[in-house]
Structure formats: structure tokens, C-alpha cells
Backbone as numpy.savetxt, mean C-alpha at the origin, in Angstrom:
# Nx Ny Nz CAx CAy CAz Cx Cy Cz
3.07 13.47 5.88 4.10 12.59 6.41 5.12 12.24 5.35
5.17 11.83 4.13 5.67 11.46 3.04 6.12 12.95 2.15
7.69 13.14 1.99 7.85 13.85 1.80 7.48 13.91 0.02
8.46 12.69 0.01 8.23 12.45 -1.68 6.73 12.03 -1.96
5.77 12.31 -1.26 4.02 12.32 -1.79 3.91 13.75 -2.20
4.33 14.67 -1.37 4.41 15.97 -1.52 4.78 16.39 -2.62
6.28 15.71 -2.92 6.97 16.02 -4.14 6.44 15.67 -5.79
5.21 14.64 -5.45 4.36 14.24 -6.57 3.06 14.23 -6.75
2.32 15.36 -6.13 1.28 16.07 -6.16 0.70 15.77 -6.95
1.54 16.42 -8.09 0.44 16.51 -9.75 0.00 15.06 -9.59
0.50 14.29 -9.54 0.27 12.63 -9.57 -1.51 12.01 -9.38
-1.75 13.23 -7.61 -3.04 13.11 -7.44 -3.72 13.85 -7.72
-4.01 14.83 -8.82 -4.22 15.73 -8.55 -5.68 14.59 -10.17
-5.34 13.75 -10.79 -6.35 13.29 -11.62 -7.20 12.19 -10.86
-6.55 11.90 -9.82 -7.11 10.85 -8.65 -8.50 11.41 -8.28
-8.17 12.43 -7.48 -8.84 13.27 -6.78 -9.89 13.59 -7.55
-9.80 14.31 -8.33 -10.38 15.11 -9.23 -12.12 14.30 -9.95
-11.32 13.08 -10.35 -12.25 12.39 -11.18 -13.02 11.22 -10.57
-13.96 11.52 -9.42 -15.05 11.27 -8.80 -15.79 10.57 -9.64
-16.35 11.48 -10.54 -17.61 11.39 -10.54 -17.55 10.21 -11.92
-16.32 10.23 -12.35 -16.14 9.07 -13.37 -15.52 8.29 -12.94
-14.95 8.31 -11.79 -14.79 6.55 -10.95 -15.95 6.05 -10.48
-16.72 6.61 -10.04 -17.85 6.09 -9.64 -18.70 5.37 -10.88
-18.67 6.28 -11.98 -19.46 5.71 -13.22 -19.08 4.34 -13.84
-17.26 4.36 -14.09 -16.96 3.11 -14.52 -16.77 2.29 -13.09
-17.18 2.40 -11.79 -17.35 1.08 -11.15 -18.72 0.37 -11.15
-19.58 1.32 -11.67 -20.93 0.66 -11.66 -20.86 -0.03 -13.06
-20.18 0.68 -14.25 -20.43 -0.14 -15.41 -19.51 -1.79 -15.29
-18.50 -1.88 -14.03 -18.03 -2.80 -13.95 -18.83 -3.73 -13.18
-19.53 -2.87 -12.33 -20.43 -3.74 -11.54 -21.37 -4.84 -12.53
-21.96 -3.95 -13.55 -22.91 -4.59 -14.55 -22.76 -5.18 -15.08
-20.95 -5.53 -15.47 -20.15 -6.48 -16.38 -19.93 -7.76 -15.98
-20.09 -7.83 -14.32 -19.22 -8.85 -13.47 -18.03 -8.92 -13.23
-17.14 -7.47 -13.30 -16.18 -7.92 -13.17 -15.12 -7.66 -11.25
-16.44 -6.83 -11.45 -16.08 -6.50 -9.54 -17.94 -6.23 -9.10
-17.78 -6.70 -7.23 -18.88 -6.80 -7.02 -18.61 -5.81 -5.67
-19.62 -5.26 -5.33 -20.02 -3.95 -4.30 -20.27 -4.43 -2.96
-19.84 -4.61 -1.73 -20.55 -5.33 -0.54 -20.50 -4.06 0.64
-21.71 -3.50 1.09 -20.98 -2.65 2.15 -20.49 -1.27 1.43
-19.04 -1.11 1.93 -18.90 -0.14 1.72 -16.96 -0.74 0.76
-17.05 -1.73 0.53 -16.17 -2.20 -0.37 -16.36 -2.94 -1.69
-15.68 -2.93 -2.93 -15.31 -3.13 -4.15 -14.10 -4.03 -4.28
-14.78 -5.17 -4.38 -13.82 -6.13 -4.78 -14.07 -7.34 -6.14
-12.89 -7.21 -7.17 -12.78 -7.88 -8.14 -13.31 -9.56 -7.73
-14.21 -9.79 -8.73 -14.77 -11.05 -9.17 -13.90 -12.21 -9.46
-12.27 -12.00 -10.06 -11.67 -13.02 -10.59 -10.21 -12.24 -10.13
-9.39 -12.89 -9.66 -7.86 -12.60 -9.72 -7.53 -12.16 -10.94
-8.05 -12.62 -11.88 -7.48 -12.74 -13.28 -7.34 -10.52 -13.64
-9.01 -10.60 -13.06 -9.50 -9.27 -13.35 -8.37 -8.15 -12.27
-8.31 -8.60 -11.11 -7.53 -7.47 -10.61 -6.17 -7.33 -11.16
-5.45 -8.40 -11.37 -4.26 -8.62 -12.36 -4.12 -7.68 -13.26
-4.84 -8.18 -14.08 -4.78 -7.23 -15.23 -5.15 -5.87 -15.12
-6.09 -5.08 -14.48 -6.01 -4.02 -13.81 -4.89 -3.30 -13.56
-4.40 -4.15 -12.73 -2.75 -3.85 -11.94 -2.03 -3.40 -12.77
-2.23 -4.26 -13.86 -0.97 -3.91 -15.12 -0.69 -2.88 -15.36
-2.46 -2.29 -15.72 -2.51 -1.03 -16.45 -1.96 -0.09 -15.53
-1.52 0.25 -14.17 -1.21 0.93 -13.80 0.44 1.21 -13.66
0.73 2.57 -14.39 1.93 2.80 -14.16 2.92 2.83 -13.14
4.27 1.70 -13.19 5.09 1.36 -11.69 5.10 2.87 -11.13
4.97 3.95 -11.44 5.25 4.90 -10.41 3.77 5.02 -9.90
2.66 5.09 -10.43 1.53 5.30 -9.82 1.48 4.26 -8.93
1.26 2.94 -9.55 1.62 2.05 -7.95 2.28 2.10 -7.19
3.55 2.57 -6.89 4.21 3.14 -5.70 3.62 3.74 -4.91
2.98 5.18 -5.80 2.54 6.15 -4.69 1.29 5.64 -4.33
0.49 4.78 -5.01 -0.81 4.22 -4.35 -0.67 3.03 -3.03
0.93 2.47 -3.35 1.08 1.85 -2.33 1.14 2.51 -0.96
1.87 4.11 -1.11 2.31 4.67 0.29 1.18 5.49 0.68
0.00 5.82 -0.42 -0.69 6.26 0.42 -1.69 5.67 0.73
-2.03 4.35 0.37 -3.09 3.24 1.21 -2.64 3.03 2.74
-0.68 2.92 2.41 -0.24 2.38 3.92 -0.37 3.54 4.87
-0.01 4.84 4.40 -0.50 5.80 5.43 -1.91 5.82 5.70
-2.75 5.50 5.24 -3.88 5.87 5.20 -4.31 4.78 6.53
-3.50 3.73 5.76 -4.31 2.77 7.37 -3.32 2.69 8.42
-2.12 3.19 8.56 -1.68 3.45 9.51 -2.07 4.27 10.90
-3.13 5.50 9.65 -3.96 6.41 10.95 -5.20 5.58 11.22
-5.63 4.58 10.40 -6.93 4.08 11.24 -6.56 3.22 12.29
-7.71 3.99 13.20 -8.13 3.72 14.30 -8.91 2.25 14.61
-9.25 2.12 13.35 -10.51 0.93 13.46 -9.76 -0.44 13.75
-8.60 -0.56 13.03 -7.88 -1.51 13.00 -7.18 -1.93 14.02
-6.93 -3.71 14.80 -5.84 -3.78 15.72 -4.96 -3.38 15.00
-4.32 -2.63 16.17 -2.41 -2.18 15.74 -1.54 -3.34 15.18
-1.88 -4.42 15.44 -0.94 -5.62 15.01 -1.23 -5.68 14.12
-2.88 -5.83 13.08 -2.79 -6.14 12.05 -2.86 -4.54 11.15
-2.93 -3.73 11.23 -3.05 -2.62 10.81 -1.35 -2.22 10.54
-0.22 -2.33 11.62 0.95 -2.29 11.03 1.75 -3.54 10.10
1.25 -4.90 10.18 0.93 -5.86 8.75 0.60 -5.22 7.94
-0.73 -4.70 7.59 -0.90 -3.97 6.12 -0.24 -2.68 5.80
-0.07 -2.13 6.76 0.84 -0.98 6.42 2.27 -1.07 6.02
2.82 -1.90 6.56 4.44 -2.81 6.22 4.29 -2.65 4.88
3.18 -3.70 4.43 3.20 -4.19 3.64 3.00 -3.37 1.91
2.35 -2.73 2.45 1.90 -1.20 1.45 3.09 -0.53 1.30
3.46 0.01 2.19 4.67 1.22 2.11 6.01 0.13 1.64
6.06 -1.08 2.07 7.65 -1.57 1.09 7.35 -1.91 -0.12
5.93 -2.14 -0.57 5.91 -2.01 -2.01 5.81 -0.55 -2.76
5.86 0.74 -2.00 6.23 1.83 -2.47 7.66 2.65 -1.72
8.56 1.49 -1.36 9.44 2.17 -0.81 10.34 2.72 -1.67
10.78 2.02 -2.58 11.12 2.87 -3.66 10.81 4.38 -4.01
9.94 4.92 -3.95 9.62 6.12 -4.17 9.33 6.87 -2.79
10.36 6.70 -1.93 10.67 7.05 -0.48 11.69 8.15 -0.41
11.90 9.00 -0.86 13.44 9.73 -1.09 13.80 10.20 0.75
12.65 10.52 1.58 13.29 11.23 2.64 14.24 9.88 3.67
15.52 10.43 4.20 16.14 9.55 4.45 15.64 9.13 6.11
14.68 10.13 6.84 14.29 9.71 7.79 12.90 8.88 7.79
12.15 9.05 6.52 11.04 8.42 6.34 11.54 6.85 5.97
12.32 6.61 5.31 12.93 5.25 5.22 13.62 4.59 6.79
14.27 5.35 7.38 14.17 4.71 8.39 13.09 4.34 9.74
12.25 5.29 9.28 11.12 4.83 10.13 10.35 3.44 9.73
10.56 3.47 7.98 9.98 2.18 7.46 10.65 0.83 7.85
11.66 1.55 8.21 12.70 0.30 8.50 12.44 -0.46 10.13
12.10 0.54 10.73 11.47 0.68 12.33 10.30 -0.44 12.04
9.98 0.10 11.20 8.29 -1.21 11.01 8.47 -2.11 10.79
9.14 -2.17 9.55 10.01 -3.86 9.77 10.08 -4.65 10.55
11.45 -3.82 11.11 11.62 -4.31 12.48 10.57 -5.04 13.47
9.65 -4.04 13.94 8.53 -4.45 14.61 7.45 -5.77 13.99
7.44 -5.50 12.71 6.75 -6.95 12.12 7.60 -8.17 12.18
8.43 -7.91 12.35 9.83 -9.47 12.28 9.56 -9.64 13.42
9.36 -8.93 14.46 9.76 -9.34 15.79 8.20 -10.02 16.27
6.99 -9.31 15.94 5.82 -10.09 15.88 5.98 -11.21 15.48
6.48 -11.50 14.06 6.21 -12.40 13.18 7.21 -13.71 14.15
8.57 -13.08 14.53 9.19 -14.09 15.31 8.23 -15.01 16.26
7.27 -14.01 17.38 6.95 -14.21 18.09 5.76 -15.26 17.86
5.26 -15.10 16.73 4.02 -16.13 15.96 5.22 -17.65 15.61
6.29 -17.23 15.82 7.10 -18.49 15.22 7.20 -18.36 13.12
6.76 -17.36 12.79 6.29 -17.18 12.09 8.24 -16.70 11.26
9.30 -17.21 11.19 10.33 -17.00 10.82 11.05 -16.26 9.48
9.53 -16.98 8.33 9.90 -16.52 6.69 9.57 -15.15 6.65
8.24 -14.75 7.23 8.07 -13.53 7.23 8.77 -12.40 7.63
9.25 -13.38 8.99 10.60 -12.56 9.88 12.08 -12.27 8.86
12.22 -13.04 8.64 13.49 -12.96 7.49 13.33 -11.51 6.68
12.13 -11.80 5.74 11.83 -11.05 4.53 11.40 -9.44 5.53
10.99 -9.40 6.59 10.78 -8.22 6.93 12.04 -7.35 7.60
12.82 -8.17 8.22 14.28 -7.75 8.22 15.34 -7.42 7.41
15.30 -8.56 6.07 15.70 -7.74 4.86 15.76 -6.92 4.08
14.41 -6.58 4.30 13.54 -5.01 3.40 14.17 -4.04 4.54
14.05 -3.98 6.08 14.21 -2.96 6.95 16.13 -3.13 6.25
16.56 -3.71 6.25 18.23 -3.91 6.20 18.28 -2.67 5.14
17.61 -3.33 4.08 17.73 -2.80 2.68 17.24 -1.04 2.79
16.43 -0.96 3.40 16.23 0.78 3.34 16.96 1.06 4.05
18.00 0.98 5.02 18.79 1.69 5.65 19.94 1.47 4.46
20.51 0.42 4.14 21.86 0.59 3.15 21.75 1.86 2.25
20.68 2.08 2.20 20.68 3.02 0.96 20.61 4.46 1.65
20.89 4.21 2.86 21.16 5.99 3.40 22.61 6.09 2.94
């Protein structure tokens, strides 16, 4: 779907690859306290800890980790559509930046749209604002 994911391959290509040592340093984190295992999710112990995490990751790698979490739950099924296009909004405009196709930005802009108009409908106005501005903002830039 993402053209510019395509265009930055190599990007995943150490993602992918290195299994078997993500798995190793989440257990040595497990043992540290600094993230705990529930299920079939991994979640940090302290804000402090995911923070700083965050850091370490390069603004372009967070981009593309943003667009492909939001695609990713865009195709799940598991999720209501209402809140499933919330997190997806929300993912892909923090990697919209690294959006180059000019029809893929306007589809992001489409989502927007659709979250403002939810969000209206919750009475929910700030959100509405800020999700109309971001949709505004990826179209100016066609």
C-alpha cells in the first residue's frame, strides 16, 4: 500500500531479520524490570523507560514504524472500525512525513476527515480541529 515503504526496504530488511536477538534482549529486559510480558504483549514498566527507548530511535525509523503499525492495524479485523481507524490516524500522521505518494496522502487525509467527523459527533471538538488540520495539511502539500 505505501509506496514510500517500498522505497525504503533496506530500512526493514535489519527489522526482519533479527528475530532471534529481539527476542533475546526482550527477555534480558524482562529480567531487568524494565518491560513486562502479558499474553501476547510487551509493555514498558515506566514511561520514563519507553521514552528513552524512543529516543534511541532514528526520526526516519520512527516514521516508517509509525506507517507500518498504522497499516498493520488498519487490516485488522479484530478491531472496531471506529477505534481501529483512531489508531491508525494516529500512526500514519506521525509518519506522514515520509508519505511521498500524492494519492496515499490524500487518502490519509480521507481519515482525517472521517476521525473529525466521529470525533465531532462524540462532541469531542479538539480532536476534531487537530484531525482536520493534519488532513488540511497533507493535501497543501500536493
Amino acid at each position: 500500500n505505501s509506496g514510500s515503504q517500498q522505497e525504503n526496504s533496506h530500512v526493514w530488511e535489519p527489522i526482519t531479520s533479527g528475530h532471534n536477538e529481539l527476542m533475546s534482549s526482550l527477555q534480558l529486559a524482562i529480567r531487568q524490570g524494565i518491560i513486562v510480558h502479558t499474553e501476547s504483549k510487551y509493555k514498558f514498566t515506566h514511561d520514563s523507560f519507553q521514552h528513552a527507548a524512543y529516543s534511541l530511535i532514528s526520526e526516519t525509523e520512527r516514521g516508517l514504524w509509525h506507517l507500518w503499525i498504522g497499516n498493520r492495524v488498519r487490516l485488522d479485523q479484530t478491531l472496531s472500525p471506529e477505534k481501529a481507524l483512531f489508531i491508525t490516524v494516529g500512526q500514519l500522521n506521525k509518519g506522514a512525513k515520509f508519505i511521498d505518494d500524492a494519492d496515499e496522502r490524500v487518502e490519509l487525509a480521507w481519515l482525517n476527515l472521517q476521525a473529525a467527523e466521529i470525533s465531532i459527533s462524540y462532541a469531542a471538538f479538539v480532536p476534531a480541529s487537530f484531525h482536520l488540520r493534519v488532513g488540511r495539511s497533507l493535501l497543501d502539500e500536493n
